[in-house]
Amino acid sequence: MNIAELLKTTTSWFRDRGLDSARLDAELLLAHVLQVERMVLYTSFDRPLAPDELDAYRALVKRRGRREPVAYILGEREFYGRPFAVDARVLIPRPDTEVLIDEVLKRLPAEAEGVVVDYGTGSGAIALTLAAERPGLKLLALDLSAEALEVARANAATLEVSDRVGFVRSDGLSRLPERFGGTLLALVANPPYIREDERAGLMADVRDHEPAMALFAPDDGLLHYRRIAEALPWLAPGGWVAVEVGHEQGEAVQAIFAQAGFTELSLREDLAGVPRVVLGRRPGGPPPA
Ligand SMILES: C[S@@+](CC[C@H](N)C(=O)[O-])C[C@H]1O[C@@H](n2cnc3c(N)ncnc32)[C@H](O)[C@@H]1O
């Protein structure tokens, strides 16, 4: 069997199993097995596959057939132009979260110096990107999951920002070192926000493979935003809060932040036009920089 034939058969097998991105997935997995860029497949359609290559490919195709996300199978996902190692211990970073990064970078100038906290760091996507984009920042990356912190630590080493990122196992902000009280430049988060009653409606890829701890929040899904709102005194005057929210939570989260005393509240849409990021500011000071 050559590359063209194998891709055709696999694409149709994936389609029969209801995968939306059947052809793309077939190509990504094959490029991974052959250790080439995906586009190289298009210039070698006639190349026959060796038996060991076919075996390796079939094993990956089977995993995808069980709805395991491609990013876990490949062990990597790009976020804000950088590679992040990912596996079943962490949420796969989403392009929507890049909007949060854009908004935070707009508010923290290139020469900004100080500490930023990432609540629920997972793979480290947000914390490590901010560290890489802003050399004057120190990041505190919090997560309740010790396993997620292992992944984030490894990613920090790969991205060469380990010297400016601290990792803390913490339920919310409970283990945040006291000395940072009233000094943080920003508190950023993409916390779990899906309600339990939304579980059945999730794609199998997400529901059956990504960590439940990264997805679900109890009751109305807003618990973590309430906790983050309580952290206003941790920020320096003029410091920012920036959180990703579920598509129907923008108004409620702004109301929670307003009630806690945040000002300059705003809501930013993602690439699909869905309200996605809520921003606010601790009043009372010049912009920290
Ligand atoms: C939606 S994921 C976000 C991961 C990463 N920040 C990103 O944007 O790709 C939420 C993260 O919050 C962590 N988490 C869940 N409950 C937590 C808690 N009570 N305290 C701290 N982190 C928590 C999860 O382990 C998970 O890594």
PDB file of N, CA, C and O in Angstrom, residues 119 144 170-174 187 189-196 198 212-231 241 243-246 249 252-253 256-257 260 262:
ATOM      1  N   TYR A 119      -3.845  30.752  37.476  1.00  0.00           N
ATOM      2  CA  TYR A 119      -4.676  29.886  38.321  1.00  0.00           C
ATOM      3  C   TYR A 119      -5.159  28.713  37.467  1.00  0.00           C
ATOM      4  O   TYR A 119      -5.908  28.913  36.512  1.00  0.00           O
ATOM      5  N   LEU A 144      -4.229  22.363  41.122  1.00  0.00           N
ATOM      6  CA  LEU A 144      -4.562  21.370  42.142  1.00  0.00           C
ATOM      7  C   LEU A 144      -3.998  20.000  41.753  1.00  0.00           C
ATOM      8  O   LEU A 144      -3.750  19.152  42.595  1.00  0.00           O
ATOM      9  N   SER A 170      -1.887  23.843  44.593  1.00  0.00           N
ATOM     10  CA  SER A 170      -2.764  24.641  45.446  1.00  0.00           C
ATOM     11  C   SER A 170      -4.206  24.481  45.007  1.00  0.00           C
ATOM     12  O   SER A 170      -4.500  24.440  43.808  1.00  0.00           O
ATOM     13  N   ASP A 171      -5.098  24.399  45.996  1.00  0.00           N
ATOM     14  CA  ASP A 171      -6.524  24.452  45.697  1.00  0.00           C
ATOM     15  C   ASP A 171      -6.871  25.927  45.584  1.00  0.00           C
ATOM     16  O   ASP A 171      -6.884  26.655  46.573  1.00  0.00           O
ATOM     17  N   GLY A 172      -7.116  26.380  44.363  1.00  0.00           N
ATOM     18  CA  GLY A 172      -7.315  27.809  44.138  1.00  0.00           C
ATOM     19  C   GLY A 172      -6.095  28.578  44.592  1.00  0.00           C
ATOM     20  O   GLY A 172      -4.963  28.142  44.377  1.00  0.00           O
ATOM     21  N   LEU A 173      -6.343  29.703  45.268  1.00  0.00           N
ATOM     22  CA  LEU A 173      -5.224  30.566  45.661  1.00  0.00           C
ATOM     23  C   LEU A 173      -4.790  30.309  47.100  1.00  0.00           C
ATOM     24  O   LEU A 173      -4.000  31.068  47.654  1.00  0.00           O
ATOM     25  N   SER A 174      -5.272  29.185  47.690  1.00  0.00           N
ATOM     26  CA  SER A 174      -5.061  28.969  49.122  1.00  0.00           C
ATOM     27  C   SER A 174      -3.586  28.852  49.507  1.00  0.00           C
ATOM     28  O   SER A 174      -3.218  29.169  50.623  1.00  0.00           O
ATOM     29  N   LEU A 187      -3.630  38.568  37.526  1.00  0.00           N
ATOM     30  CA  LEU A 187      -4.073  37.214  37.877  1.00  0.00           C
ATOM     31  C   LEU A 187      -4.828  36.710  36.651  1.00  0.00           C
ATOM     32  O   LEU A 187      -5.802  37.334  36.224  1.00  0.00           O
ATOM     33  N   ALA A 189      -6.445  33.297  34.343  1.00  0.00           N
ATOM     34  CA  ALA A 189      -6.954  31.938  34.544  1.00  0.00           C
ATOM     35  C   ALA A 189      -7.828  31.490  33.380  1.00  0.00           C
ATOM     36  O   ALA A 189      -8.578  32.284  32.805  1.00  0.00           O
ATOM     37  N   ASN A 190      -7.676  30.219  33.084  1.00  0.00           N
ATOM     38  CA  ASN A 190      -8.670  29.519  32.279  1.00  0.00           C
ATOM     39  C   ASN A 190      -9.125  28.356  33.158  1.00  0.00           C
ATOM     40  O   ASN A 190      -8.647  27.240  33.030  1.00  0.00           O
ATOM     41  N   PRO A 191     -10.020  28.648  34.105  1.00  0.00           N
ATOM     42  CA  PRO A 191     -10.373  27.628  35.103  1.00  0.00           C
ATOM     43  C   PRO A 191     -11.396  26.649  34.551  1.00  0.00           C
ATOM     44  O   PRO A 191     -11.974  26.888  33.488  1.00  0.00           O
ATOM     45  N   PRO A 192     -11.639  25.548  35.256  1.00  0.00           N
ATOM     46  CA  PRO A 192     -12.734  24.663  34.834  1.00  0.00           C
ATOM     47  C   PRO A 192     -14.043  25.452  34.957  1.00  0.00           C
ATOM     48  O   PRO A 192     -14.234  26.164  35.944  1.00  0.00           O
ATOM     49  N   TYR A 193     -14.915  25.355  33.928  1.00  0.00           N
ATOM     50  CA  TYR A 193     -16.167  26.124  34.018  1.00  0.00           C
ATOM     51  C   TYR A 193     -17.380  25.397  33.446  1.00  0.00           C
ATOM     52  O   TYR A 193     -18.451  25.981  33.301  1.00  0.00           O
ATOM     53  N   ILE A 194     -17.231  24.121  33.113  1.00  0.00           N
ATOM     54  CA  ILE A 194     -18.369  23.385  32.543  1.00  0.00           C
ATOM     55  C   ILE A 194     -19.197  22.794  33.680  1.00  0.00           C
ATOM     56  O   ILE A 194     -18.634  22.219  34.620  1.00  0.00           O
ATOM     57  N   ARG A 195     -20.539  22.951  33.586  1.00  0.00           N
ATOM     58  CA  ARG A 195     -21.409  22.386  34.631  1.00  0.00           C
ATOM     59  C   ARG A 195     -21.552  20.881  34.418  1.00  0.00           C
ATOM     60  O   ARG A 195     -21.492  20.399  33.281  1.00  0.00           O
ATOM     61  N   GLU A 196     -21.755  20.159  35.506  1.00  0.00           N
ATOM     62  CA  GLU A 196     -21.932  18.699  35.426  1.00  0.00           C
ATOM     63  C   GLU A 196     -23.066  18.335  34.469  1.00  0.00           C
ATOM     64  O   GLU A 196     -22.979  17.353  33.733  1.00  0.00           O
ATOM     65  N   GLU A 198     -23.833  19.569  31.801  1.00  0.00           N
ATOM     66  CA  GLU A 198     -23.447  19.747  30.396  1.00  0.00           C
ATOM     67  C   GLU A 198     -22.596  18.578  29.898  1.00  0.00           C
ATOM     68  O   GLU A 198     -22.243  18.519  28.724  1.00  0.00           O
ATOM     69  N   ALA A 212     -11.181  15.254  33.907  1.00  0.00           N
ATOM     70  CA  ALA A 212     -12.424  15.839  34.425  1.00  0.00           C
ATOM     71  C   ALA A 212     -12.107  17.048  35.308  1.00  0.00           C
ATOM     72  O   ALA A 212     -12.835  18.046  35.287  1.00  0.00           O
ATOM     73  N   MET A 213     -11.003  16.961  36.032  1.00  0.00           N
ATOM     74  CA  MET A 213     -10.653  18.068  36.934  1.00  0.00           C
ATOM     75  C   MET A 213     -10.401  19.369  36.163  1.00  0.00           C
ATOM     76  O   MET A 213     -10.522  20.468  36.709  1.00  0.00           O
ATOM     77  N   ALA A 214     -10.022  19.243  34.898  1.00  0.00           N
ATOM     78  CA  ALA A 214      -9.753  20.435  34.092  1.00  0.00           C
ATOM     79  C   ALA A 214     -11.024  21.006  33.466  1.00  0.00           C
ATOM     80  O   ALA A 214     -11.040  22.148  33.011  1.00  0.00           O
ATOM     81  N   LEU A 215     -12.070  20.195  33.440  1.00  0.00           N
ATOM     82  CA  LEU A 215     -13.277  20.595  32.693  1.00  0.00           C
ATOM     83  C   LEU A 215     -14.385  21.125  33.585  1.00  0.00           C
ATOM     84  O   LEU A 215     -14.990  22.156  33.294  1.00  0.00           O
ATOM     85  N   PHE A 216     -14.675  20.389  34.672  1.00  0.00           N
ATOM     86  CA  PHE A 216     -15.937  20.615  35.383  1.00  0.00           C
ATOM     87  C   PHE A 216     -15.792  21.439  36.653  1.00  0.00           C
ATOM     88  O   PHE A 216     -14.838  21.256  37.423  1.00  0.00           O
ATOM     89  N   ALA A 217     -16.780  22.317  36.843  1.00  0.00           N
ATOM     90  CA  ALA A 217     -16.882  23.077  38.087  1.00  0.00           C
ATOM     91  C   ALA A 217     -18.267  22.808  38.659  1.00  0.00           C
ATOM     92  O   ALA A 217     -19.231  22.642  37.901  1.00  0.00           O
ATOM     93  N   PRO A 218     -18.378  22.761  39.998  1.00  0.00           N
ATOM     94  CA  PRO A 218     -19.652  22.368  40.592  1.00  0.00           C
ATOM     95  C   PRO A 218     -20.764  23.409  40.390  1.00  0.00           C
ATOM     96  O   PRO A 218     -20.490  24.551  40.007  1.00  0.00           O
ATOM     97  N   ASP A 219     -21.995  22.954  40.639  1.00  0.00           N
ATOM     98  CA  ASP A 219     -23.180  23.829  40.653  1.00  0.00           C
ATOM     99  C   ASP A 219     -23.324  24.621  39.350  1.00  0.00           C
ATOM    100  O   ASP A 219     -23.425  24.035  38.304  1.00  0.00           O
ATOM    101  N   ASP A 220     -23.254  25.966  39.454  1.00  0.00           N
ATOM    102  CA  ASP A 220     -23.496  26.782  38.260  1.00  0.00           C
ATOM    103  C   ASP A 220     -22.241  26.991  37.413  1.00  0.00           C
ATOM    104  O   ASP A 220     -22.267  27.742  36.444  1.00  0.00           O
ATOM    105  N   GLY A 221     -21.139  26.331  37.771  1.00  0.00           N
ATOM    106  CA  GLY A 221     -19.911  26.416  36.971  1.00  0.00           C
ATOM    107  C   GLY A 221     -19.069  27.654  37.261  1.00  0.00           C
ATOM    108  O   GLY A 221     -18.013  27.853  36.659  1.00  0.00           O
ATOM    109  N   LEU A 222     -19.529  28.508  38.217  1.00  0.00           N
ATOM    110  CA  LEU A 222     -18.865  29.804  38.409  1.00  0.00           C
ATOM    111  C   LEU A 222     -17.971  29.865  39.659  1.00  0.00           C
ATOM    112  O   LEU A 222     -17.403  30.912  39.961  1.00  0.00           O
ATOM    113  N   LEU A 223     -17.839  28.731  40.342  1.00  0.00           N
ATOM    114  CA  LEU A 223     -17.082  28.703  41.611  1.00  0.00           C
ATOM    115  C   LEU A 223     -15.717  29.378  41.500  1.00  0.00           C
ATOM    116  O   LEU A 223     -15.338  30.200  42.341  1.00  0.00           O
ATOM    117  N   HIS A 224     -14.961  29.027  40.463  1.00  0.00           N
ATOM    118  CA  HIS A 224     -13.589  29.540  40.384  1.00  0.00           C
ATOM    119  C   HIS A 224     -13.555  31.044  40.144  1.00  0.00           C
ATOM    120  O   HIS A 224     -12.647  31.731  40.605  1.00  0.00           O
ATOM    121  N   TYR A 225     -14.561  31.568  39.424  1.00  0.00           N
ATOM    122  CA  TYR A 225     -14.596  33.020  39.210  1.00  0.00           C
ATOM    123  C   TYR A 225     -14.877  33.744  40.523  1.00  0.00           C
ATOM    124  O   TYR A 225     -14.357  34.831  40.774  1.00  0.00           O
ATOM    125  N   ARG A 226     -15.707  33.119  41.371  1.00  0.00           N
ATOM    126  CA  ARG A 226     -15.988  33.741  42.677  1.00  0.00           C
ATOM    127  C   ARG A 226     -14.717  33.766  43.520  1.00  0.00           C
ATOM    128  O   ARG A 226     -14.393  34.757  44.176  1.00  0.00           O
ATOM    129  N   ARG A 227     -13.970  32.660  43.474  1.00  0.00           N
ATOM    130  CA  ARG A 227     -12.718  32.618  44.238  1.00  0.00           C
ATOM    131  C   ARG A 227     -11.724  33.649  43.712  1.00  0.00           C
ATOM    132  O   ARG A 227     -11.019  34.297  44.477  1.00  0.00           O
ATOM    133  N   ILE A 228     -11.665  33.760  42.389  1.00  0.00           N
ATOM    134  CA  ILE A 228     -10.717  34.705  41.782  1.00  0.00           C
ATOM    135  C   ILE A 228     -11.117  36.136  42.144  1.00  0.00           C
ATOM    136  O   ILE A 228     -10.265  36.980  42.444  1.00  0.00           O
ATOM    137  N   ALA A 229     -12.427  36.400  42.166  1.00  0.00           N
ATOM    138  CA  ALA A 229     -12.898  37.747  42.520  1.00  0.00           C
ATOM    139  C   ALA A 229     -12.462  38.117  43.934  1.00  0.00           C
ATOM    140  O   ALA A 229     -12.088  39.258  44.208  1.00  0.00           O
ATOM    141  N   GLU A 230     -12.473  37.116  44.830  1.00  0.00           N
ATOM    142  CA  GLU A 230     -12.070  37.378  46.229  1.00  0.00           C
ATOM    143  C   GLU A 230     -10.593  37.759  46.322  1.00  0.00           C
ATOM    144  O   GLU A 230     -10.139  38.265  47.346  1.00  0.00           O
ATOM    145  N   ALA A 231      -9.844  37.475  45.272  1.00  0.00           N
ATOM    146  CA  ALA A 231      -8.399  37.709  45.313  1.00  0.00           C
ATOM    147  C   ALA A 231      -8.017  39.130  44.929  1.00  0.00           C
ATOM    148  O   ALA A 231      -6.830  39.422  44.773  1.00  0.00           O
ATOM    149  N   VAL A 241      -7.127  41.507  36.214  1.00  0.00           N
ATOM    150  CA  VAL A 241      -7.595  40.135  36.238  1.00  0.00           C
ATOM    151  C   VAL A 241      -8.057  39.808  34.812  1.00  0.00           C
ATOM    152  O   VAL A 241      -8.650  40.658  34.135  1.00  0.00           O
ATOM    153  N   VAL A 243      -9.708  36.406  32.670  1.00  0.00           N
ATOM    154  CA  VAL A 243     -10.131  35.004  32.737  1.00  0.00           C
ATOM    155  C   VAL A 243     -10.863  34.583  31.478  1.00  0.00           C
ATOM    156  O   VAL A 243     -11.603  35.373  30.870  1.00  0.00           O
ATOM    157  N   GLU A 244     -10.639  33.335  31.085  1.00  0.00           N
ATOM    158  CA  GLU A 244     -11.461  32.761  30.027  1.00  0.00           C
ATOM    159  C   GLU A 244     -12.774  32.288  30.649  1.00  0.00           C
ATOM    160  O   GLU A 244     -12.790  31.818  31.801  1.00  0.00           O
ATOM    161  N   VAL A 245     -13.885  32.430  29.883  1.00  0.00           N
ATOM    162  CA  VAL A 245     -15.198  32.023  30.401  1.00  0.00           C
ATOM    163  C   VAL A 245     -15.919  31.161  29.364  1.00  0.00           C
ATOM    164  O   VAL A 245     -15.604  31.211  28.176  1.00  0.00           O
ATOM    165  N   GLY A 246     -16.911  30.400  29.837  1.00  0.00           N
ATOM    166  CA  GLY A 246     -17.760  29.637  28.937  1.00  0.00           C
ATOM    167  C   GLY A 246     -18.649  30.585  28.130  1.00  0.00           C
ATOM    168  O   GLY A 246     -18.850  31.740  28.516  1.00  0.00           O
ATOM    169  N   GLN A 249     -21.251  32.660  29.981  1.00  0.00           N
ATOM    170  CA  GLN A 249     -20.911  33.097  31.347  1.00  0.00           C
ATOM    171  C   GLN A 249     -20.389  34.528  31.433  1.00  0.00           C
ATOM    172  O   GLN A 249     -20.143  35.025  32.530  1.00  0.00           O
ATOM    173  N   ALA A 252     -22.376  37.006  33.694  1.00  0.00           N
ATOM    174  CA  ALA A 252     -22.365  36.601  35.108  1.00  0.00           C
ATOM    175  C   ALA A 252     -20.991  36.837  35.733  1.00  0.00           C
ATOM    176  O   ALA A 252     -20.885  37.307  36.877  1.00  0.00           O
ATOM    177  N   VAL A 253     -19.936  36.550  34.984  1.00  0.00           N
ATOM    178  CA  VAL A 253     -18.586  36.725  35.541  1.00  0.00           C
ATOM    179  C   VAL A 253     -18.274  38.218  35.708  1.00  0.00           C
ATOM    180  O   VAL A 253     -17.694  38.640  36.714  1.00  0.00           O
ATOM    181  N   ILE A 256     -19.932  39.246  38.878  1.00  0.00           N
ATOM    182  CA  ILE A 256     -19.183  38.779  40.061  1.00  0.00           C
ATOM    183  C   ILE A 256     -17.984  39.696  40.318  1.00  0.00           C
ATOM    184  O   ILE A 256     -17.714  40.108  41.443  1.00  0.00           O
ATOM    185  N   PHE A 257     -17.275  40.033  39.250  1.00  0.00           N
ATOM    186  CA  PHE A 257     -16.082  40.884  39.406  1.00  0.00           C
ATOM    187  C   PHE A 257     -16.482  42.298  39.832  1.00  0.00           C
ATOM    188  O   PHE A 257     -15.817  42.915  40.668  1.00  0.00           O
ATOM    189  N   ALA A 260     -17.234  42.474  43.433  1.00  0.00           N
ATOM    190  CA  ALA A 260     -16.037  42.349  44.288  1.00  0.00           C
ATOM    191  C   ALA A 260     -15.205  43.628  44.277  1.00  0.00           C
ATOM    192  O   ALA A 260     -14.221  43.724  45.021  1.00  0.00           O
ATOM    193  N   PHE A 262     -13.925  45.190  41.262  1.00  0.00           N
ATOM    194  CA  PHE A 262     -13.108  45.414  40.062  1.00  0.00           C
ATOM    195  C   PHE A 262     -13.748  46.495  39.187  1.00  0.00           C
ATOM    196  O   PHE A 262     -14.978  46.630  39.152  1.00  0.00           O
TER     197      PHE A 262
END
